[in-house]
Short mmCIF file of C-alpha atoms in Angstrom, two decimals:
data_model
loop_
_atom_site.label_atom_id
_atom_site.label_comp_id
_atom_site.label_asym_id
_atom_site.label_seq_id
_atom_site.Cartn_x
_atom_site.Cartn_y
_atom_site.Cartn_z
CA MET A 21 0.00 0.00 0.00
CA THR A 22 1.49 3.32 -1.05
CA GLY A 23 1.45 6.37 1.19
CA PRO A 24 -0.82 9.36 0.60
CA ASP A 25 0.13 12.03 -1.90
CA PRO A 26 2.05 15.02 -0.48
CA LEU A 27 -0.14 17.67 1.07
CA PRO A 28 -0.85 20.74 -1.06
CA THR A 29 0.30 24.22 -0.08
CA PRO A 30 -0.81 24.99 3.50
CA ALA A 31 -4.35 26.34 3.48
CA GLU A 32 -5.23 28.72 6.29
CA GLY A 33 -8.89 29.66 6.48
CA ASP A 34 -12.36 28.43 7.32
CA VAL A 35 -13.83 25.54 5.32
CA CYS A 36 -17.21 23.87 5.67
CA VAL A 37 -17.52 20.29 4.51
CA ILE A 38 -21.17 19.44 3.87
CA GLY A 39 -21.77 15.72 4.22
CA GLY A 40 -20.25 13.28 6.70
CA GLY A 41 -19.93 10.17 4.56
CA LEU A 42 -16.58 8.72 3.55
CA ALA A 43 -16.01 11.52 1.02
CA GLY A 44 -16.71 14.20 3.63
CA ILE A 45 -14.57 12.50 6.27
CA ALA A 46 -11.66 12.17 3.83
CA ALA A 47 -12.01 15.82 2.78
CA ALA A 48 -12.13 17.05 6.39
CA LEU A 49 -9.00 15.10 7.32
CA ARG A 50 -7.09 16.36 4.30
CA LEU A 51 -8.10 19.97 4.93
CA ALA A 52 -7.24 19.82 8.63
CA ASP A 53 -3.85 18.32 7.81
CA ALA A 54 -3.22 21.24 5.46
CA GLY A 55 -3.96 23.78 8.20
CA ALA A 56 -7.55 24.79 7.46
CA ARG A 57 -10.12 25.37 10.21
CA VAL A 58 -12.78 22.83 9.33
CA THR A 59 -16.44 22.45 10.21
CA LEU A 60 -18.04 19.16 9.13
CA LEU A 61 -21.84 19.29 8.73
CA GLU A 62 -23.93 16.11 8.61
CA SER A 63 -27.74 15.98 8.44
CA ARG A 64 -27.97 12.52 10.03
CA PRO A 65 -27.39 11.69 13.71
CA GLU A 66 -24.02 10.08 12.94
CA LEU A 67 -21.21 10.19 10.40
CA GLY A 68 -20.62 7.45 7.84
CA GLY A 69 -23.10 8.27 5.09
CA ALA A 70 -24.26 5.08 3.37
CA THR A 71 -21.94 2.98 5.54
CA TYR A 72 -23.78 2.90 8.85
CA SER A 73 -25.31 0.40 11.26
CA PHE A 74 -28.49 0.14 13.32
CA GLN A 75 -29.80 -2.02 16.14
CA ARG A 76 -32.41 -4.75 15.79
CA ASP A 77 -32.94 -6.47 19.14
CA ASP A 78 -29.51 -7.90 20.02
CA LEU A 79 -28.14 -7.53 16.46
CA THR A 80 -26.07 -4.66 15.13
CA VAL A 81 -27.01 -4.58 11.45
CA ASP A 82 -25.11 -2.87 8.63
CA THR A 83 -27.23 -1.16 6.00
CA GLY A 84 -25.26 -2.92 3.27
CA GLN A 85 -22.70 -5.67 2.96
CA HIS A 86 -19.65 -3.60 2.06
CA VAL A 87 -16.47 -5.36 0.97
CA PHE A 88 -13.32 -3.91 -0.53
CA LEU A 89 -10.31 -5.05 -2.53
CA ARG A 90 -6.63 -4.86 -1.72
CA CYS A 91 -6.26 -2.34 -4.56
CA TYR A 92 -8.54 0.13 -2.69
CA THR A 93 -5.45 2.02 -1.56
CA ALA A 94 -7.13 5.32 -0.63
CA TYR A 95 -9.84 3.58 1.39
CA ARG A 96 -7.33 1.38 3.20
CA GLU A 97 -5.21 4.43 3.99
CA LEU A 98 -8.30 6.03 5.50
CA LEU A 99 -8.88 2.95 7.67
CA ALA A 100 -5.26 3.12 8.81
CA ARG A 101 -5.70 6.79 9.66
CA LEU A 102 -8.82 5.96 11.68
CA GLY A 103 -6.98 3.13 13.42
CA THR A 104 -9.44 0.49 12.22
CA ASP A 105 -7.49 -1.34 9.53
CA GLY A 106 -7.05 -4.12 12.07
CA ASP A 107 -10.83 -4.47 12.25
CA THR A 108 -10.93 -5.90 8.74
CA ASP A 109 -9.84 -9.18 7.24
CA VAL A 110 -8.11 -9.22 3.84
CA GLN A 111 -7.63 -12.52 2.05
CA LYS A 112 -4.10 -13.77 1.50
CA ARG A 113 -5.28 -14.83 -1.98
CA PHE A 114 -8.41 -13.97 -3.96
CA SER A 115 -10.79 -16.84 -3.36
CA VAL A 116 -14.57 -16.99 -3.87
CA PRO A 117 -16.76 -20.06 -3.32
CA VAL A 118 -19.22 -20.10 -6.22
CA LEU A 119 -22.50 -21.92 -5.64
CA LEU A 120 -24.77 -23.44 -8.28
CA PRO A 121 -27.99 -25.13 -7.09
CA GLY A 122 -27.56 -28.88 -6.97
CA ARG A 123 -23.76 -28.73 -7.19
CA SER A 124 -21.00 -28.61 -4.60
CA ALA A 125 -19.24 -25.29 -4.21
CA HIS A 126 -16.57 -24.42 -6.77
CA LEU A 127 -13.66 -22.41 -5.39
CA LEU A 128 -12.62 -19.67 -7.81
CA THR A 129 -9.15 -18.70 -6.64
CA ARG A 130 -6.02 -17.13 -8.06
CA SER A 131 -2.72 -18.93 -8.23
CA ARG A 132 0.62 -17.73 -6.88
CA LEU A 133 1.84 -16.90 -10.40
CA PRO A 134 2.60 -13.26 -11.23
CA ALA A 135 0.04 -11.19 -13.13
CA PRO A 136 -1.49 -11.73 -15.61
CA ALA A 137 -0.88 -15.47 -15.39
CA HIS A 138 -2.27 -15.63 -11.84
CA LEU A 139 -5.86 -16.07 -13.10
CA LEU A 140 -5.17 -18.56 -15.89
CA PRO A 141 -5.54 -21.70 -13.74
CA ALA A 142 -8.73 -20.33 -12.16
CA LEU A 143 -10.34 -19.70 -15.54
CA ALA A 144 -9.03 -22.92 -17.08
CA ARG A 145 -10.53 -24.98 -14.22
CA TYR A 146 -13.80 -23.09 -13.78
CA ARG A 147 -16.11 -26.09 -14.01
CA LEU A 148 -19.31 -24.04 -14.17
CA LEU A 149 -18.40 -23.35 -17.83
CA ASP A 150 -17.58 -25.85 -20.55
CA ARG A 151 -14.12 -26.10 -22.10
CA GLY A 152 -14.89 -23.77 -25.02
CA GLU A 153 -16.35 -21.13 -22.71
CA ARG A 154 -13.31 -21.31 -20.44
CA LEU A 155 -10.90 -20.80 -23.35
CA ALA A 156 -13.01 -17.90 -24.62
CA ALA A 157 -12.98 -16.37 -21.13
CA ILE A 158 -9.18 -16.51 -21.04
CA ARG A 159 -8.99 -14.74 -24.39
CA ALA A 160 -11.48 -12.07 -23.27
CA ALA A 161 -9.56 -11.46 -20.04
CA ALA A 162 -6.37 -10.95 -22.04
CA ALA A 163 -8.15 -8.49 -24.34
CA LEU A 164 -9.69 -6.60 -21.41
CA ARG A 165 -6.22 -5.72 -20.15
CA HIS A 166 -5.85 -3.47 -23.20
CA VAL A 167 -9.16 -1.58 -22.80
CA ASP A 168 -8.44 2.00 -21.68
CA PRO A 169 -11.07 3.00 -19.08
CA ASP A 170 -10.21 6.69 -19.46
CA LEU A 171 -11.26 7.02 -23.11
CA ARG A 172 -14.66 8.57 -23.77
CA HIS A 173 -15.70 6.04 -26.39
CA THR A 174 -14.93 3.24 -23.91
CA ASP A 175 -17.45 4.70 -21.48
CA GLU A 176 -20.08 4.94 -24.20
CA GLU A 177 -19.94 1.20 -24.95
CA SER A 178 -21.82 -1.50 -23.04
CA PHE A 179 -19.70 -4.10 -21.29
CA GLY A 180 -22.19 -6.74 -22.38
CA ASP A 181 -21.76 -5.78 -26.03
CA TRP A 182 -17.99 -5.94 -25.63
CA LEU A 183 -18.18 -9.38 -24.02
CA THR A 184 -20.44 -10.71 -26.78
CA ALA A 185 -18.08 -9.32 -29.43
CA HIS A 186 -15.26 -11.17 -27.65
CA GLY A 187 -16.93 -14.55 -27.80
CA GLN A 188 -18.66 -14.74 -24.44
CA SER A 189 -21.81 -16.83 -24.38
CA PRO A 190 -24.89 -15.73 -22.39
CA ARG A 191 -24.15 -18.50 -19.90
CA ALA A 192 -20.52 -17.39 -19.48
CA ILE A 193 -21.68 -13.83 -18.85
CA ARG A 194 -24.18 -14.99 -16.21
CA ARG A 195 -21.88 -17.48 -14.48
CA LEU A 196 -18.56 -15.63 -14.65
CA TRP A 197 -18.57 -11.99 -15.69
CA ASP A 198 -21.76 -10.93 -13.90
CA LEU A 199 -20.43 -12.55 -10.75
CA ILE A 200 -18.17 -9.49 -10.42
CA THR A 201 -19.99 -6.90 -12.55
CA VAL A 202 -23.28 -6.96 -10.65
CA ALA A 203 -21.55 -6.81 -7.27
CA ALA A 204 -19.07 -4.08 -8.23
CA LEU A 205 -21.20 -1.88 -10.50
CA ASN A 206 -24.73 -2.65 -9.26
CA VAL A 207 -25.84 -3.36 -12.84
CA PRO A 208 -25.44 -6.48 -15.00
CA ALA A 209 -22.92 -6.53 -17.83
CA ASP A 210 -25.44 -5.72 -20.54
CA ARG A 211 -26.29 -2.44 -18.80
CA ALA A 212 -22.81 -1.55 -17.53
CA SER A 213 -20.32 0.99 -18.83
CA LEU A 214 -17.36 -0.74 -20.44
CA ALA A 215 -15.06 1.90 -18.94
CA LEU A 216 -16.20 1.23 -15.38
CA ALA A 217 -16.13 -2.51 -15.90
CA ALA A 218 -12.61 -2.25 -17.31
CA ARG A 219 -11.56 -0.25 -14.25
CA VAL A 220 -12.88 -2.99 -11.97
CA PHE A 221 -11.43 -5.94 -13.87
CA ARG A 222 -8.13 -4.34 -14.90
CA THR A 223 -7.28 -2.70 -11.57
CA GLY A 224 -8.86 -5.31 -9.34
CA LEU A 225 -8.11 -8.59 -11.08
CA LEU A 226 -5.79 -8.37 -14.07
CA GLU A 227 -2.90 -5.93 -13.54
CA SER A 228 -1.59 -7.09 -10.16
CA ALA A 229 -1.77 -10.58 -8.72
CA ASP A 230 -2.93 -9.52 -5.26
CA ALA A 231 -5.07 -6.49 -6.19
CA GLY A 232 -8.35 -8.41 -6.10
CA ASP A 233 -7.90 -10.02 -2.70
CA ILE A 234 -11.17 -9.35 -0.87
CA GLY A 235 -11.40 -7.50 2.43
CA ARG A 236 -14.35 -7.66 4.83
CA PRO A 237 -15.19 -5.69 7.97
CA LEU A 238 -14.98 -7.60 11.23
CA VAL A 239 -16.95 -4.97 13.15
CA PRO A 240 -20.12 -3.00 12.37
CA LEU A 241 -19.65 -0.21 9.84
CA THR A 242 -20.39 2.48 12.42
CA ASP A 243 -17.51 1.15 14.53
CA LEU A 244 -15.29 0.93 11.46
CA HIS A 245 -15.91 4.48 10.17
CA ALA A 246 -18.15 6.85 12.13
CA ILE A 247 -16.99 6.47 15.73
CA PRO A 248 -13.24 6.49 15.02
CA ALA A 249 -13.70 9.38 12.55
CA ARG A 250 -15.26 11.44 15.34
CA ARG A 251 -12.25 10.71 17.55
CA VAL A 252 -9.61 11.52 14.93
CA LEU A 253 -11.39 14.66 13.73
CA ALA A 254 -11.73 15.89 17.32
CA GLY A 255 -7.97 15.45 17.73
CA LEU A 256 -7.49 17.72 14.71
CA ARG A 257 -9.92 20.29 16.16
CA VAL A 258 -12.43 19.73 13.39
CA ARG A 259 -15.84 20.90 14.52
CA VAL A 260 -18.41 18.17 13.78
CA ARG A 261 -22.09 19.11 13.74
CA THR A 262 -24.66 16.36 13.21
CA HIS A 263 -28.40 16.94 12.69
CA ALA A 264 -27.19 19.91 10.61
CA ARG A 265 -29.24 20.15 7.42
CA VAL A 266 -27.95 22.70 4.91
CA GLY A 267 -30.77 24.41 3.02
CA TRP A 268 -28.85 26.76 0.75
CA ILE A 269 -25.38 28.03 -0.25
CA ARG A 270 -24.73 31.63 -1.34
CA GLN A 271 -21.52 33.18 -2.54
CA GLU A 272 -20.42 36.39 -0.84
CA GLU A 273 -17.53 38.76 -1.39
CA GLN A 274 -15.23 36.99 1.04
CA GLY A 275 -16.56 33.47 0.77
CA PHE A 276 -19.88 31.74 1.30
CA ARG A 277 -22.93 31.87 3.54
CA LEU A 278 -24.83 28.69 4.41
CA GLY A 279 -28.34 28.26 5.73
CA ILE A 280 -28.37 25.54 8.39
CA ASN A 281 -31.47 24.56 10.38
CA GLY A 282 -32.80 28.13 10.25
CA SER A 283 -29.47 29.73 11.21
CA GLU A 284 -26.58 30.94 9.07
CA LEU A 285 -22.86 30.26 8.89
CA THR A 286 -20.15 32.04 6.93
CA THR A 287 -17.04 30.33 5.60
CA GLN A 288 -14.28 30.98 3.11
CA ALA A 289 -14.66 27.72 1.20
CA VAL A 290 -17.00 24.77 0.87
CA VAL A 291 -16.68 21.08 0.00
CA LEU A 292 -20.08 19.77 -1.03
CA ALA A 293 -19.89 16.02 -0.30
CA VAL A 294 -23.49 14.84 -0.61
CA PRO A 295 -25.34 12.56 -3.08
CA HIS A 296 -25.95 14.05 -6.50
CA PRO A 297 -29.67 14.87 -6.03
CA ALA A 298 -28.86 16.92 -2.91
CA ALA A 299 -25.81 18.48 -4.55
CA ALA A 300 -27.91 19.61 -7.53
CA ARG A 301 -30.36 21.34 -5.17
CA LEU A 302 -27.66 23.08 -3.15
CA VAL A 303 -24.98 24.11 -5.64
CA PRO A 304 -25.30 27.71 -6.89
CA ALA A 305 -26.28 27.77 -10.56
CA SER A 306 -23.22 29.78 -11.56
CA ALA A 307 -20.93 27.21 -9.93
CA ALA A 308 -22.29 24.27 -11.92
CA PRO A 309 -24.52 25.30 -14.85
CA ASP A 310 -24.89 21.63 -15.84
CA ALA A 311 -26.16 20.49 -12.42
CA GLY A 312 -29.55 19.76 -13.97
CA ARG A 313 -27.93 16.91 -15.92
CA TRP A 314 -26.73 15.16 -12.76
CA SER A 315 -30.18 13.62 -12.41
CA LEU A 316 -29.35 11.56 -15.51
CA LEU A 317 -26.99 9.55 -13.32
CA GLY A 318 -30.11 7.98 -11.84
CA ALA A 319 -30.06 5.50 -8.99
CA ALA A 320 -29.63 1.75 -8.63
CA PRO A 321 -30.91 -0.13 -5.56
CA ILE A 322 -29.49 -2.85 -3.34
CA VAL A 323 -31.69 -5.07 -1.19
CA ASN A 324 -30.43 -7.21 1.70
CA VAL A 325 -32.38 -10.17 3.06
CA HIS A 326 -31.41 -11.20 6.60
CA LEU A 327 -32.08 -14.76 7.82
CA ARG A 328 -31.27 -15.81 11.37
CA TYR A 329 -31.11 -19.61 11.53
CA ALA A 330 -31.45 -21.57 14.77
CA ALA A 331 -28.23 -23.47 13.93
CA PRO A 332 -25.43 -23.13 11.37
CA VAL A 333 -26.37 -24.17 7.83
CA THR A 334 -23.00 -23.50 6.16
CA GLU A 335 -19.36 -23.14 7.15
CA LEU A 336 -18.68 -20.58 4.41
CA ARG A 337 -17.95 -17.05 5.60
CA PHE A 338 -19.15 -15.68 2.27
CA ALA A 339 -20.02 -17.04 -1.16
CA ALA A 340 -21.44 -16.06 -4.52
CA ALA A 341 -24.38 -17.82 -6.17
CA VAL A 342 -25.15 -18.17 -9.88
CA GLU A 343 -28.34 -19.32 -11.60
CA SER A 344 -30.09 -18.64 -8.29
CA PRO A 345 -32.34 -15.95 -6.78
CA ALA A 346 -29.49 -15.40 -4.30
CA GLN A 347 -26.36 -13.44 -5.29
CA TRP A 348 -23.72 -12.84 -2.61
CA ILE A 349 -24.19 -14.45 0.79
CA PHE A 350 -22.42 -13.30 3.95
CA ASP A 351 -22.22 -14.91 7.36
CA ARG A 352 -22.59 -12.07 9.86
CA SER A 353 -22.89 -14.27 12.95
CA THR A 354 -21.30 -13.17 16.21
CA PRO A 355 -20.24 -15.22 19.27
CA GLU A 356 -23.02 -13.55 21.23
CA MET A 357 -25.64 -15.30 19.08
CA GLY A 358 -25.18 -18.55 20.96
CA GLY A 359 -24.83 -20.97 18.06
CA GLU A 360 -27.35 -19.33 15.74
CA GLN A 361 -26.27 -18.21 12.27
CA HIS A 362 -27.07 -14.83 10.72
CA LEU A 363 -26.85 -15.01 6.92
CA VAL A 364 -27.34 -11.95 4.73
CA VAL A 365 -28.18 -12.28 1.05
CA SER A 366 -27.08 -9.11 -0.75
CA LEU A 367 -29.01 -8.46 -3.95
CA SER A 368 -27.46 -5.84 -6.24
CA ALA A 369 -29.15 -4.42 -9.36
CA ALA A 370 -32.30 -5.02 -7.32
CA ASP A 371 -34.88 -3.01 -9.27
CA ALA A 372 -37.34 -5.93 -9.32
CA GLU A 373 -36.75 -6.81 -5.66
CA LEU A 374 -37.17 -3.26 -4.40
CA ALA A 375 -40.96 -3.34 -4.84
CA ARG A 376 -41.48 -6.89 -3.53
CA SER A 377 -42.93 -7.38 -0.07
CA THR A 378 -40.76 -8.45 2.82
CA ALA A 379 -42.65 -11.74 3.12
CA ASP A 380 -42.12 -12.49 -0.57
CA LEU A 381 -38.40 -11.68 -0.45
CA VAL A 382 -37.85 -13.73 2.69
CA ALA A 383 -39.70 -16.72 1.24
CA ALA A 384 -37.73 -16.52 -2.02
CA GLN A 385 -34.36 -16.37 -0.27
CA ARG A 386 -35.23 -19.10 2.22
CA ALA A 387 -36.01 -21.34 -0.74
CA ALA A 388 -32.84 -20.24 -2.56
CA LEU A 389 -30.60 -20.98 0.42
CA ALA A 390 -32.30 -24.34 0.93
CA GLU A 391 -31.22 -25.20 -2.62
CA LEU A 392 -27.66 -24.06 -1.97
CA PHE A 393 -27.24 -25.34 1.61
CA PRO A 394 -29.10 -28.62 2.25
CA ALA A 395 -28.88 -28.08 6.03
CA ALA A 396 -31.09 -25.00 5.65
CA ARG A 397 -34.04 -27.14 4.60
CA ALA A 398 -34.59 -28.54 8.10
CA THR A 399 -33.29 -25.61 10.16
CA ALA A 400 -35.72 -23.15 11.70
CA VAL A 401 -35.43 -19.45 10.94
CA ARG A 402 -35.69 -17.50 14.20
CA ASP A 403 -35.89 -14.07 12.58
CA ALA A 404 -36.02 -12.63 9.08
CA PHE A 405 -36.08 -9.07 7.82
CA VAL A 406 -35.16 -6.95 4.81
CA THR A 407 -33.19 -3.73 4.40
CA ARG A 408 -33.56 -1.66 1.25
CA GLU A 409 -31.22 0.95 -0.22
CA PRO A 410 -33.17 2.52 -3.12
CA ARG A 411 -30.30 4.86 -4.03
CA ALA A 412 -27.34 2.66 -3.14
CA THR A 413 -25.32 3.85 -6.16
CA PHE A 414 -25.84 5.88 -9.28
CA ARG A 415 -26.73 3.81 -12.36
CA GLN A 416 -23.36 3.00 -13.87
CA GLY A 417 -24.36 2.50 -17.48
CA PRO A 418 -22.84 3.47 -20.83
CA GLY A 419 -22.35 7.22 -21.20
CA THR A 420 -22.25 7.77 -17.45
CA ARG A 421 -19.06 9.78 -17.41
CA ALA A 422 -20.60 12.65 -19.39
CA TYR A 423 -22.76 13.46 -16.34
CA ARG A 424 -20.11 13.11 -13.62
CA PRO A 425 -18.59 16.50 -12.71
CA GLN A 426 -15.01 17.24 -11.76
CA ALA A 427 -14.19 18.23 -8.18
CA ALA A 428 -13.58 21.88 -9.12
CA THR A 429 -16.62 24.01 -9.95
CA ARG A 430 -16.75 27.34 -11.78
CA MET A 431 -16.95 29.07 -8.41
CA PRO A 432 -13.51 29.30 -6.75
CA GLY A 433 -13.62 27.93 -3.24
CA LEU A 434 -16.50 25.52 -3.88
CA ALA A 435 -15.62 21.90 -4.67
CA LEU A 436 -17.67 18.73 -5.18
CA ALA A 437 -17.04 15.34 -3.61
CA GLY A 438 -18.77 11.98 -3.58
CA ALA A 439 -18.35 8.67 -5.37
CA TRP A 440 -20.70 9.99 -8.08
CA THR A 441 -18.20 12.66 -9.19
CA ASP A 442 -15.69 12.00 -11.97
CA THR A 443 -13.10 10.00 -10.07
CA GLY A 444 -12.59 7.50 -12.89
CA TRP A 445 -13.73 4.84 -10.42
CA PRO A 446 -17.10 3.16 -9.94
CA ASP A 447 -19.42 4.17 -7.11
CA THR A 448 -17.41 2.47 -4.35
CA MET A 449 -15.86 3.33 -0.99
CA GLU A 450 -12.57 3.80 -2.83
CA GLY A 451 -14.15 6.31 -5.22
CA ALA A 452 -15.73 8.18 -2.31
CA VAL A 453 -12.44 8.58 -0.43
CA ARG A 454 -10.54 9.62 -3.55
CA SER A 455 -13.20 12.22 -4.34
CA GLY A 456 -12.93 13.74 -0.87
CA THR A 457 -9.17 14.07 -1.13
CA ASP A 458 -9.44 15.61 -4.61
CA ALA A 459 -12.04 18.15 -3.49
CA ALA A 460 -9.96 19.11 -0.45
CA ASP A 461 -6.93 19.73 -2.67
CA VAL A 462 -9.02 22.01 -4.91
CA VAL A 463 -10.04 24.04 -1.88
CA CYS A 464 -6.50 24.10 -0.48
CA ARG A 465 -5.15 25.57 -3.70
CA HIS A 466 -7.87 28.22 -3.63
CA LEU A 467 -7.16 29.22 -0.02
CA ALA A 468 -3.42 29.31 -0.62
CA SER A 469 -3.94 31.74 -3.50
CA ARG A 470 -6.02 34.24 -1.46
CA PRO A 471 -4.62 37.43 0.06
CA ARG A 472 -3.87 36.75 3.73
CA HIS A 473 -5.47 39.95 5.06
CA THR A 474 -9.10 38.96 4.31
CA GLU A 475 -10.89 36.39 6.40
CA ALA A 476 -14.55 35.58 6.75
CA ALA A 477 -15.90 35.39 10.27
CA ARG A 478 -17.56 32.31 11.58
#
């Protein structure tokens, strides 16, 4: 893991960061390190944004099943800064049990060979495809290494079209490529941007042997992000205000004025680190004349079905399912559960599931897990519930990049952050952290260029 980029020119002055998700936390840390006086405003009761937890009886439940890859260098640096990198588990080698109903689990794992040969044995032995499909997959993987994710025409092409043009059968797309695409991009291959898919596969799986090793939290997300962020930010004298809903932003001669819960706050610079619908409402028109187009990014949902079994039904800590109503399955059991097992089925690209009733979703996933884990057929379910994230990510389809803005706006001193901005990455925790750092650097350069004798009052 490489160290962070050097800090920009010291930036003395007041900065408000609006939004306390990972992008806002990363921006606040970067700004405080550079010497700015930072106020972090969050409308929710706690920091963390989309990565938070809640209580259900004796369970602490995460809103989503967030995993990361070893190549998420900015995110892992943030965890190290928060002191919680030890609260995660990163595989020594990429390894995913793949489940097909009626079959024993197939372990898709990389070899110890250097890249790009490290995946050849895994693809050559992937028994959920026939021999011709496996050879075609190897050829497609080799070709994907040469797809440039930063070219505009790459973003305008569908990943599904590219796969078909490179000899991938519908079954190979379902059983291999969508295994990663749906989880990483929250859309299937036929509706995914080739550029974003290439970023995932090239950076995460093809260019470095260990880049795709999977990391999982060992503690609830609030303990991983929000609580330690509060502690570290307090040590840097960052003022954190929760339950602080910003209603408007106005530019003034010496900076900006914000409307917050009926009161006002002045500041010299602003990082706007909120989801794109909120950013479009708040950003001054002259700062981002194209903000009306941000709505074209849309939203893609994720649904999580929680099943608490009376006894363990599988020894797998996590697995992926193909040709099944289930997708990715996580064991979130804790020692305090007394021998019960808490499995979470995470359903990405869940447009159809979003409108289904809780009873229907629970019944469908109980049946799906009974097909995958025979022990589940005779094991009682003590509790079952569903969590829904209607706007889990933006919709990462072809042409997406045209609607993703840069961190810098046309208004000096106002920068944008969030995984939806043009980071070159998909809507992931890594993209969020990178966006916060980029936005902070924009603001630092602005503050460093200002005459020192003018300061806005708090």
